[in-house]
PDB file of C-alpha atoms and ligand atoms in Angstrom:
ATOM      1  CA  MET H   1      -7.816  12.539 -23.700  1.00 41.00           C
ATOM      2  CA  ALA H   2      -6.802   9.451 -21.781  1.00 47.00           C
ATOM      3  CA  ASN H   3      -3.470   9.681 -20.059  1.00 58.00           C
ATOM      4  CA  ASP H   4      -1.771   6.325 -20.509  1.00 75.00           C
ATOM      5  CA  GLN H   5       1.392   7.185 -18.634  1.00 88.00           C
ATOM      6  CA  PRO H   6       1.645   4.855 -15.623  1.00 94.00           C
ATOM      7  CA  ILE H   7       1.461   6.673 -12.301  1.00 97.00           C
ATOM      8  CA  LEU H   8       4.337   4.520 -11.047  1.00 98.00           C
ATOM      9  CA  GLN H   9       6.996   2.714 -12.988  1.00 98.00           C
ATOM     10  CA  LEU H  10       9.881   0.545 -11.788  1.00 98.00           C
ATOM     11  CA  LYS H  11      12.525  -0.267 -14.382  1.00 98.00           C
ATOM     12  CA  ASP H  12      14.972  -3.084 -13.700  1.00 98.00           C
ATOM     13  CA  VAL H  13      15.228  -2.307  -9.999  1.00 98.00           C
ATOM     14  CA  HIS H  14      17.796  -4.119  -7.846  1.00 98.00           C
ATOM     15  CA  THR H  15      17.872  -3.781  -4.072  1.00 98.00           C
ATOM     16  CA  TYR H  16      20.340  -5.293  -1.618  1.00 97.00           C
ATOM     17  CA  TYR H  17      20.480  -5.710   2.146  1.00 96.00           C
ATOM     18  CA  GLY H  18      24.246  -6.000   2.527  1.00 94.00           C
ATOM     19  CA  ASN H  19      25.044  -9.152   0.531  1.00 95.00           C
ATOM     20  CA  ILE H  20      21.418 -10.243   0.223  1.00 96.00           C
ATOM     21  CA  HIS H  21      20.111  -9.549  -3.261  1.00 97.00           C
ATOM     22  CA  ALA H  22      16.416  -8.983  -2.432  1.00 97.00           C
ATOM     23  CA  LEU H  23      15.117  -7.415  -5.696  1.00 98.00           C
ATOM     24  CA  LYS H  24      16.647  -8.820  -8.871  1.00 98.00           C
ATOM     25  CA  GLY H  25      15.610  -6.620 -11.766  1.00 98.00           C
ATOM     26  CA  VAL H  26      12.006  -5.726 -10.908  1.00 98.00           C
ATOM     27  CA  SER H  27       9.957  -3.898 -13.551  1.00 98.00           C
ATOM     28  CA  ILE H  28       6.412  -2.806 -12.738  1.00 98.00           C
ATOM     29  CA  ALA H  29       4.016  -0.308 -14.339  1.00 97.00           C
ATOM     30  CA  ILE H  30       0.935   0.784 -12.416  1.00 97.00           C
ATOM     31  CA  PRO H  31      -1.885   2.526 -14.289  1.00 95.00           C
ATOM     32  CA  LYS H  32      -3.372   5.628 -12.705  1.00 96.00           C
ATOM     33  CA  GLY H  33      -6.685   5.452 -10.891  1.00 95.00           C
ATOM     34  CA  GLY H  34      -7.051   1.714 -10.320  1.00 95.00           C
ATOM     35  CA  ILE H  35      -5.942  -0.979  -7.900  1.00 97.00           C
ATOM     36  CA  ALA H  36      -2.839  -3.058  -8.623  1.00 98.00           C
ATOM     37  CA  CYS H  37      -1.527  -5.874  -6.477  1.00 98.00           C
ATOM     38  CA  LEU H  38       1.754  -7.654  -5.880  1.00 97.00           C
ATOM     39  CA  ILE H  39       1.391 -11.201  -4.616  1.00 96.00           C
ATOM     40  CA  GLY H  40       3.972 -13.769  -3.607  1.00 94.00           C
ATOM     41  CA  ALA H  41       5.101 -16.046  -0.815  1.00 91.00           C
ATOM     42  CA  ASN H  42       6.771 -15.072   2.419  1.00 90.00           C
ATOM     43  CA  GLY H  43      10.197 -13.558   1.729  1.00 92.00           C
ATOM     44  CA  ALA H  44       9.625 -13.082  -2.025  1.00 95.00           C
ATOM     45  CA  GLY H  45      10.536  -9.385  -1.792  1.00 96.00           C
ATOM     46  CA  LYS H  46       7.112  -7.727  -1.668  1.00 96.00           C
ATOM     47  CA  SER H  47       7.781  -5.471   1.326  1.00 95.00           C
ATOM     48  CA  THR H  48      11.213  -4.630  -0.072  1.00 96.00           C
ATOM     49  CA  THR H  49       9.514  -3.478  -3.290  1.00 97.00           C
ATOM     50  CA  LEU H  50       7.355  -1.021  -1.344  1.00 97.00           C
ATOM     51  CA  MET H  51      10.272   0.141   0.804  1.00 96.00           C
ATOM     52  CA  THR H  52      12.333   0.725  -2.326  1.00 97.00           C
ATOM     53  CA  ILE H  53       9.548   2.758  -3.966  1.00 97.00           C
ATOM     54  CA  PHE H  54       9.222   4.860  -0.822  1.00 95.00           C
ATOM     55  CA  GLY H  55      12.985   5.361  -0.493  1.00 95.00           C
ATOM     56  CA  ILE H  56      13.320   3.549   2.840  1.00 94.00           C
ATOM     57  CA  GLN H  57      15.510   0.808   1.337  1.00 95.00           C
ATOM     58  CA  PRO H  58      16.894   2.531  -1.759  1.00 95.00           C
ATOM     59  CA  ALA H  59      17.456   0.797  -5.076  1.00 96.00           C
ATOM     60  CA  THR H  60      21.067  -0.139  -5.773  1.00 96.00           C
ATOM     61  CA  SER H  61      20.397   0.167  -9.497  1.00 97.00           C
ATOM     62  CA  GLY H  62      17.452   0.703 -11.808  1.00 98.00           C
ATOM     63  CA  LYS H  63      14.981   3.540 -12.021  1.00 98.00           C
ATOM     64  CA  ILE H  64      11.658   4.468 -10.430  1.00 98.00           C
ATOM     65  CA  PHE H  65       9.343   7.074 -11.910  1.00 98.00           C
ATOM     66  CA  TYR H  66       6.311   8.616 -10.225  1.00 98.00           C
ATOM     67  CA  GLU H  67       4.104  10.568 -12.621  1.00 96.00           C
ATOM     68  CA  GLY H  68       7.041  10.617 -15.033  1.00 93.00           C
ATOM     69  CA  ARG H  69       9.474  12.010 -12.468  1.00 96.00           C
ATOM     70  CA  ALA H  70      12.523  10.034 -11.267  1.00 97.00           C
ATOM     71  CA  ILE H  71      12.161   9.303  -7.527  1.00 97.00           C
ATOM     72  CA  HIS H  72      14.744   6.557  -6.939  1.00 95.00           C
ATOM     73  CA  THR H  73      17.221   8.995  -5.409  1.00 94.00           C
ATOM     74  CA  LEU H  74      14.701  10.706  -3.115  1.00 96.00           C
ATOM     75  CA  GLN H  75      14.300  10.409   0.649  1.00 95.00           C
ATOM     76  CA  PRO H  76      10.979   9.046   1.998  1.00 94.00           C
ATOM     77  CA  GLU H  77       9.750  12.490   3.110  1.00 93.00           C
ATOM     78  CA  ASP H  78      10.291  13.827  -0.413  1.00 95.00           C
ATOM     79  CA  VAL H  79       8.441  10.878  -1.940  1.00 96.00           C
ATOM     80  CA  ALA H  80       5.590  11.541   0.520  1.00 94.00           C
ATOM     81  CA  ALA H  81       5.531  15.232  -0.419  1.00 93.00           C
ATOM     82  CA  LEU H  82       4.919  14.251  -4.049  1.00 95.00           C
ATOM     83  CA  GLY H  83       1.679  12.473  -3.076  1.00 95.00           C
ATOM     84  CA  VAL H  84       2.685   8.924  -2.163  1.00 96.00           C
ATOM     85  CA  ALA H  85       1.520   7.474   1.172  1.00 94.00           C
ATOM     86  CA  GLN H  86       2.261   4.098   2.678  1.00 92.00           C
ATOM     87  CA  SER H  87       0.619   1.938   5.281  1.00 89.00           C
ATOM     88  CA  PRO H  88       3.513  -0.278   6.379  1.00 80.00           C
ATOM     89  CA  GLU H  89       3.467  -3.948   7.361  1.00 74.00           C
ATOM     90  CA  GLY H  90       3.215  -4.241  11.130  1.00 66.00           C
ATOM     91  CA  ARG H  91       1.122  -1.061  11.151  1.00 72.00           C
ATOM     92  CA  GLN H  92       3.554   1.208  13.047  1.00 83.00           C
ATOM     93  CA  ILE H  93       0.947   3.507  14.492  1.00 90.00           C
ATOM     94  CA  PHE H  94       1.911   5.819  17.380  1.00 92.00           C
ATOM     95  CA  PRO H  95       0.892   3.792  20.479  1.00 93.00           C
ATOM     96  CA  THR H  96       0.973   6.666  22.995  1.00 94.00           C
ATOM     97  CA  MET H  97      -1.087   9.033  20.842  1.00 95.00           C
ATOM     98  CA  SER H  98      -4.857   8.967  20.581  1.00 96.00           C
ATOM     99  CA  VAL H  99      -6.595   7.783  17.425  1.00 96.00           C
ATOM    100  CA  ARG H 100      -7.373  11.418  16.580  1.00 96.00           C
ATOM    101  CA  GLU H 101      -3.738  12.474  17.072  1.00 96.00           C
ATOM    102  CA  ASN H 102      -2.542   9.570  14.910  1.00 95.00           C
ATOM    103  CA  LEU H 103      -4.877  10.735  12.149  1.00 95.00           C
ATOM    104  CA  GLU H 104      -3.734  14.339  12.539  1.00 94.00           C
ATOM    105  CA  MET H 105      -0.117  13.157  12.175  1.00 92.00           C
ATOM    106  CA  GLY H 106      -1.076  11.718   8.795  1.00 92.00           C
ATOM    107  CA  ALA H 107      -1.963  15.235   7.616  1.00 93.00           C
ATOM    108  CA  TYR H 108       1.212  16.895   8.906  1.00 87.00           C
ATOM    109  CA  LEU H 109       2.364  17.928   5.426  1.00 85.00           C
ATOM    110  CA  ARG H 110      -0.935  19.630   4.598  1.00 86.00           C
ATOM    111  CA  LYS H 111      -1.981  23.221   5.128  1.00 85.00           C
ATOM    112  CA  ASP H 112      -5.602  23.087   3.879  1.00 88.00           C
ATOM    113  CA  LYS H 113      -7.301  23.053   7.315  1.00 86.00           C
ATOM    114  CA  ASN H 114     -10.901  22.847   6.049  1.00 87.00           C
ATOM    115  CA  GLU H 115     -10.066  19.982   3.743  1.00 90.00           C
ATOM    116  CA  ILE H 116      -8.228  18.176   6.549  1.00 94.00           C
ATOM    117  CA  ALA H 117     -11.364  18.361   8.713  1.00 92.00           C
ATOM    118  CA  LYS H 118     -13.446  16.957   5.830  1.00 92.00           C
ATOM    119  CA  ASP H 119     -11.001  14.108   5.280  1.00 93.00           C
ATOM    120  CA  MET H 120     -11.045  13.319   9.002  1.00 94.00           C
ATOM    121  CA  GLU H 121     -14.835  12.942   8.714  1.00 93.00           C
ATOM    122  CA  TRP H 122     -14.411  10.800   5.595  1.00 92.00           C
ATOM    123  CA  VAL H 123     -11.879   8.368   7.107  1.00 93.00           C
ATOM    124  CA  ILE H 124     -13.867   7.854  10.291  1.00 93.00           C
ATOM    125  CA  THR H 125     -16.943   7.205   8.168  1.00 92.00           C
ATOM    126  CA  LEU H 126     -14.940   4.621   6.225  1.00 90.00           C
ATOM    127  CA  PHE H 127     -13.838   3.024   9.506  1.00 91.00           C
ATOM    128  CA  PRO H 128     -16.636   3.540  12.065  1.00 91.00           C
ATOM    129  CA  ARG H 129     -14.637   1.581  14.678  1.00 91.00           C
ATOM    130  CA  LEU H 130     -12.121   4.424  14.703  1.00 93.00           C
ATOM    131  CA  LYS H 131     -14.895   6.942  15.313  1.00 94.00           C
ATOM    132  CA  GLU H 132     -15.962   4.993  18.397  1.00 95.00           C
ATOM    133  CA  ARG H 133     -12.377   4.964  19.649  1.00 95.00           C
ATOM    134  CA  ILE H 134     -11.307   8.435  18.569  1.00 96.00           C
ATOM    135  CA  SER H 135      -9.933   9.433  22.015  1.00 96.00           C
ATOM    136  CA  GLN H 136      -8.403   6.063  22.857  1.00 96.00           C
ATOM    137  CA  LEU H 137      -4.619   5.581  22.710  1.00 96.00           C
ATOM    138  CA  GLY H 138      -3.384   3.816  19.573  1.00 94.00           C
ATOM    139  CA  GLY H 139      -1.581   1.153  21.600  1.00 93.00           C
ATOM    140  CA  THR H 140      -4.840   0.020  23.238  1.00 94.00           C
ATOM    141  CA  LEU H 141      -6.539  -0.839  19.919  1.00 92.00           C
ATOM    142  CA  SER H 142      -6.928  -4.417  18.673  1.00 90.00           C
ATOM    143  CA  GLY H 143      -4.772  -5.611  15.770  1.00 87.00           C
ATOM    144  CA  GLY H 144      -7.589  -5.058  13.278  1.00 87.00           C
ATOM    145  CA  GLU H 145      -8.284  -1.571  14.588  1.00 90.00           C
ATOM    146  CA  GLN H 146      -4.585  -0.690  14.383  1.00 91.00           C
ATOM    147  CA  GLN H 147      -4.613  -1.843  10.770  1.00 89.00           C
ATOM    148  CA  MET H 148      -7.604   0.410  10.084  1.00 90.00           C
ATOM    149  CA  LEU H 149      -5.823   3.284  11.805  1.00 93.00           C
ATOM    150  CA  ALA H 150      -2.660   2.780   9.733  1.00 92.00           C
ATOM    151  CA  ILE H 151      -4.664   2.902   6.489  1.00 92.00           C
ATOM    152  CA  ALA H 152      -6.760   5.848   7.672  1.00 93.00           C
ATOM    153  CA  ARG H 153      -3.636   7.742   8.737  1.00 94.00           C
ATOM    154  CA  ALA H 154      -2.097   7.206   5.296  1.00 92.00           C
ATOM    155  CA  LEU H 155      -5.319   8.529   3.732  1.00 92.00           C
ATOM    156  CA  MET H 156      -5.088  11.702   5.831  1.00 94.00           C
ATOM    157  CA  GLN H 157      -2.060  12.559   3.718  1.00 93.00           C
ATOM    158  CA  LYS H 158      -4.532  12.814   0.796  1.00 92.00           C
ATOM    159  CA  PRO H 159      -2.274  10.705  -1.419  1.00 94.00           C
ATOM    160  CA  THR H 160      -2.519  10.231  -5.149  1.00 96.00           C
ATOM    161  CA  LEU H 161      -0.870   6.832  -4.737  1.00 97.00           C
ATOM    162  CA  LEU H 162      -1.445   4.667  -1.668  1.00 97.00           C
ATOM    163  CA  LEU H 163       0.937   1.780  -0.928  1.00 96.00           C
ATOM    164  CA  LEU H 164      -0.524  -0.896   1.339  1.00 95.00           C
ATOM    165  CA  ASP H 165       1.705  -3.599   2.808  1.00 94.00           C
ATOM    166  CA  GLU H 166      -0.235  -6.745   3.782  1.00 92.00           C
ATOM    167  CA  PRO H 167      -3.357  -5.105   5.195  1.00 90.00           C
ATOM    168  CA  SER H 168      -4.879  -8.536   5.923  1.00 88.00           C
ATOM    169  CA  LEU H 169      -1.926  -9.843   7.948  1.00 85.00           C
ATOM    170  CA  GLY H 170      -3.007 -11.483  11.191  1.00 79.00           C
ATOM    171  CA  LEU H 171      -6.668 -10.518  10.911  1.00 83.00           C
ATOM    172  CA  ALA H 172      -9.726 -12.730  11.355  1.00 83.00           C
ATOM    173  CA  PRO H 173     -11.450 -13.649   8.044  1.00 87.00           C
ATOM    174  CA  LYS H 174     -14.481 -11.434   8.699  1.00 86.00           C
ATOM    175  CA  LEU H 175     -12.248  -8.428   9.298  1.00 86.00           C
ATOM    176  CA  VAL H 176     -10.159  -9.238   6.222  1.00 90.00           C
ATOM    177  CA  GLU H 177     -13.341  -8.906   4.166  1.00 91.00           C
ATOM    178  CA  VAL H 178     -14.168  -5.556   5.753  1.00 89.00           C
ATOM    179  CA  ILE H 179     -10.650  -4.241   5.070  1.00 91.00           C
ATOM    180  CA  PHE H 180     -10.709  -5.329   1.402  1.00 94.00           C
ATOM    181  CA  GLU H 181     -14.180  -3.854   0.842  1.00 94.00           C
ATOM    182  CA  THR H 182     -12.960  -0.604   2.353  1.00 91.00           C
ATOM    183  CA  ILE H 183      -9.878  -0.577   0.108  1.00 94.00           C
ATOM    184  CA  GLN H 184     -12.197  -0.800  -2.900  1.00 95.00           C
ATOM    185  CA  GLN H 185     -14.368   1.947  -1.489  1.00 92.00           C
ATOM    186  CA  ILE H 186     -11.365   4.233  -0.968  1.00 93.00           C
ATOM    187  CA  ASN H 187     -10.450   3.782  -4.628  1.00 95.00           C
ATOM    188  CA  GLN H 188     -14.020   4.442  -5.767  1.00 94.00           C
ATOM    189  CA  ASP H 189     -14.650   7.442  -3.456  1.00 89.00           C
ATOM    190  CA  SER H 190     -11.399   9.282  -4.035  1.00 90.00           C
ATOM    191  CA  GLY H 191      -9.842   7.894  -7.232  1.00 93.00           C
ATOM    192  CA  THR H 192      -6.647   7.224  -5.266  1.00 95.00           C
ATOM    193  CA  THR H 193      -4.455   4.700  -7.079  1.00 97.00           C
ATOM    194  CA  ILE H 194      -3.736   1.763  -4.782  1.00 98.00           C
ATOM    195  CA  PHE H 195      -0.764  -0.594  -4.907  1.00 98.00           C
ATOM    196  CA  LEU H 196      -1.479  -3.495  -2.621  1.00 97.00           C
ATOM    197  CA  VAL H 197       1.083  -6.061  -1.443  1.00 96.00           C
ATOM    198  CA  GLU H 198      -0.488  -9.283  -0.181  1.00 94.00           C
ATOM    199  CA  GLN H 199       0.062 -12.918   0.691  1.00 90.00           C
ATOM    200  CA  ASN H 200      -3.706 -13.353   0.503  1.00 91.00           C
ATOM    201  CA  ALA H 201      -3.669 -13.757  -3.283  1.00 93.00           C
ATOM    202  CA  ASN H 202      -7.326 -14.633  -3.605  1.00 92.00           C
ATOM    203  CA  MET H 203      -8.589 -11.465  -1.935  1.00 93.00           C
ATOM    204  CA  ALA H 204      -5.970  -9.209  -3.516  1.00 96.00           C
ATOM    205  CA  LEU H 205      -6.677 -10.455  -7.047  1.00 96.00           C
ATOM    206  CA  GLY H 206     -10.405 -10.274  -6.295  1.00 95.00           C
ATOM    207  CA  ILE H 207     -10.381  -6.505  -5.775  1.00 96.00           C
ATOM    208  CA  SER H 208      -7.582  -5.406  -8.137  1.00 97.00           C
ATOM    209  CA  ASP H 209      -7.419  -4.636 -11.863  1.00 97.00           C
ATOM    210  CA  ILE H 210      -3.910  -5.901 -12.508  1.00 97.00           C
ATOM    211  CA  GLY H 211      -1.583  -8.181 -10.613  1.00 97.00           C
ATOM    212  CA  TYR H 212       2.102  -8.968 -10.409  1.00 97.00           C
ATOM    213  CA  VAL H 213       3.439 -12.267  -9.076  1.00 96.00           C
ATOM    214  CA  MET H 214       6.814 -12.203  -7.354  1.00 97.00           C
ATOM    215  CA  GLU H 215       9.131 -15.118  -6.586  1.00 96.00           C
ATOM    216  CA  THR H 216      12.552 -14.732  -4.932  1.00 96.00           C
ATOM    217  CA  GLY H 217      13.029 -11.127  -5.958  1.00 97.00           C
ATOM    218  CA  LYS H 218      11.734 -11.388  -9.527  1.00 97.00           C
ATOM    219  CA  ILE H 219       8.416 -10.709 -11.232  1.00 97.00           C
ATOM    220  CA  VAL H 220       7.463 -14.050 -12.773  1.00 95.00           C
ATOM    221  CA  LEU H 221       3.982 -13.242 -14.050  1.00 96.00           C
ATOM    222  CA  THR H 222       1.768 -10.233 -14.675  1.00 97.00           C
ATOM    223  CA  ASP H 223      -1.689  -9.864 -16.175  1.00 97.00           C
ATOM    224  CA  LYS H 224      -5.185  -8.605 -15.497  1.00 97.00           C
ATOM    225  CA  SER H 225      -6.162  -9.877 -12.050  1.00 97.00           C
ATOM    226  CA  ALA H 226      -9.204 -11.693 -13.472  1.00 97.00           C
ATOM    227  CA  VAL H 227      -6.856 -13.620 -15.783  1.00 97.00           C
ATOM    228  CA  LEU H 228      -4.415 -14.431 -12.980  1.00 96.00           C
ATOM    229  CA  LEU H 229      -7.283 -15.777 -10.873  1.00 94.00           C
ATOM    230  CA  GLU H 230      -7.935 -18.343 -13.627  1.00 94.00           C
ATOM    231  CA  SER H 231      -4.264 -19.129 -14.287  1.00 93.00           C
ATOM    232  CA  GLU H 232      -3.283 -22.732 -13.449  1.00 90.00           C
ATOM    233  CA  GLN H 233       0.130 -21.534 -12.272  1.00 88.00           C
ATOM    234  CA  VAL H 234      -1.392 -19.032  -9.840  1.00 90.00           C
ATOM    235  CA  LYS H 235      -4.116 -21.409  -8.698  1.00 89.00           C
ATOM    236  CA  LYS H 236      -1.583 -24.093  -7.862  1.00 87.00           C
ATOM    237  CA  ALA H 237       1.008 -21.904  -6.169  1.00 86.00           C
ATOM    238  CA  TYR H 238      -1.083 -19.222  -4.460  1.00 82.00           C
ATOM    239  CA  LEU H 239      -4.754 -20.123  -4.317  1.00 80.00           C
ATOM    240  CA  GLY H 240      -4.374 -23.568  -2.736  1.00 74.00           C
ATOM    241  CA  GLU H 241      -6.241 -25.315  -5.549  1.00 65.00           C
TER     242      GLU H 241
HETATM  243  P1  ATP P   1       6.845 -11.068   3.943  1.00 65.83           P
HETATM  244  O1  ATP P   1       5.531 -11.423   3.419  1.00 65.83           O
HETATM  245  O2  ATP P   1       7.397 -12.065   4.897  1.00 65.83           O
HETATM  246  O3  ATP P   1       6.989  -9.660   4.421  1.00 65.83           O
HETATM  247  P2  ATP P   1       8.144 -10.262   1.532  1.00 65.83           P
HETATM  248  O4  ATP P   1       7.738 -10.865   0.240  1.00 65.83           O
HETATM  249  O5  ATP P   1       7.601  -8.928   1.864  1.00 65.83           O
HETATM  250  O6  ATP P   1       7.824 -11.259   2.685  1.00 65.83           O
HETATM  251  P3  ATP P   1      10.720  -9.132   2.035  1.00 65.83           P
HETATM  252  O7  ATP P   1      10.390  -8.814   3.460  1.00 65.83           O
HETATM  253  O8  ATP P   1      10.736  -8.036   1.070  1.00 65.83           O
HETATM  254  O9  ATP P   1       9.719 -10.238   1.500  1.00 65.83           O
HETATM  255  O10 ATP P   1      12.107  -9.910   2.004  1.00 65.83           O
HETATM  256  C1  ATP P   1      12.810 -10.225   0.814  1.00 65.83           C
HETATM  257  C2  ATP P   1      14.153 -10.840   1.155  1.00 65.83           C
HETATM  258  O11 ATP P   1      14.987  -9.870   1.783  1.00 65.83           O
HETATM  259  C3  ATP P   1      14.062 -12.023   2.119  1.00 65.83           C
HETATM  260  O12 ATP P   1      15.021 -12.967   1.750  1.00 65.83           O
HETATM  261  C4  ATP P   1      14.380 -11.400   3.457  1.00 65.83           C
HETATM  262  O13 ATP P   1      14.972 -12.357   4.304  1.00 65.83           O
HETATM  263  C5  ATP P   1      15.381 -10.329   3.075  1.00 65.83           C
HETATM  264  N1  ATP P   1      15.309  -9.178   4.008  1.00 65.83           N
HETATM  265  C6  ATP P   1      14.222  -8.437   4.268  1.00 65.83           C
HETATM  266  N2  ATP P   1      14.507  -7.443   5.147  1.00 65.83           N
HETATM  267  C7  ATP P   1      15.828  -7.574   5.443  1.00 65.83           C
HETATM  268  C8  ATP P   1      16.748  -6.869   6.280  1.00 65.83           C
HETATM  269  N3  ATP P   1      16.355  -5.806   6.993  1.00 65.83           N
HETATM  270  N4  ATP P   1      18.010  -7.316   6.336  1.00 65.83           N
HETATM  271  C9  ATP P   1      18.422  -8.372   5.611  1.00 65.83           C
HETATM  272  N5  ATP P   1      17.611  -9.093   4.792  1.00 65.83           N
HETATM  273  C10 ATP P   1      16.335  -8.708   4.700  1.00 65.83           C
END
C-alpha cells in the first residue's frame, strides 16, 4: 500500500536571528522517495530553512516532523542519527584531511563496515574525480571537487533524506550540469529523498518533482516542478524570461 505520509513536514515554522525574523510561518511537505526543491532569491531564507530542519538554527515556533516524528527540539546530531544528512552551503569539508578521510567521516555514525566499503565504492563511482584524488587533502581540491566531496560525504551517512544547500553555487555551467545529473542519479540509484535548495531555479525545477518558491521568509508558491517551470510568475521572477 502506498504510504502517503510526507517524509518531512514543516508546519508554520518561524525562525529568528536575534531580531531578524528570517522564516515567517513556513509550511512544507516533502513526499518520500522523490526530489523536492526550494527556490528563491538571495536572502529569501532558503539556507535558514535547511538549518532549521537540521536543528542548527532552531525554530522559534512551529513544528517539524520527520517520518511522523517531531524533530524541532532535537540537536543536529540527533537529527542526523534519524537518517537526515546535509551538504551545507560553502561545502565545509575538512581541508586538512584526505578525500578518503573526509568520506570516512561521513560514515562515523555507522557500524556496518562491509556496507560502508560498498558505499565508498558507490560514491567514488558517482564522482570519478574524487576517485582520482582519493589521497589528496580536501583543501587542495577545486571548488567543484569540494562540492562533489561535500555531497559524497553526506551520502556516506546513508541518509533517507538528503538536504542539499546550493550545490551549483560558484560552479562553471558544465560542472553544474554534472552535479545536477548526479543528484538525479543518487535519487534513482538509492531512493534517497532529496530536498534541494537553489538559486538556479531552472536546473532545480528541471530535476525535481515538486517545488516551493520562497520570498522574504514565506512560501509564496508551490506546485509540481513542471507546472512551476511554465508559470508566468516563476518565469518572470526566477527564470529570466
Ligand atoms: P542565500 O542564497 O544568500 O544563502 P538564502 O535564501 O539562503 O540566501 P538565508 O541565508 O536563509 O537566505 O537568509 C535569510 C535572512 O536571514 C536574510 O535576511 C539574512 O540576512 C538573514 N540571516 C542569515 N543568517 C544570519 C545570521 N547568522 N545572523 C543574522 N541574520 C542572518
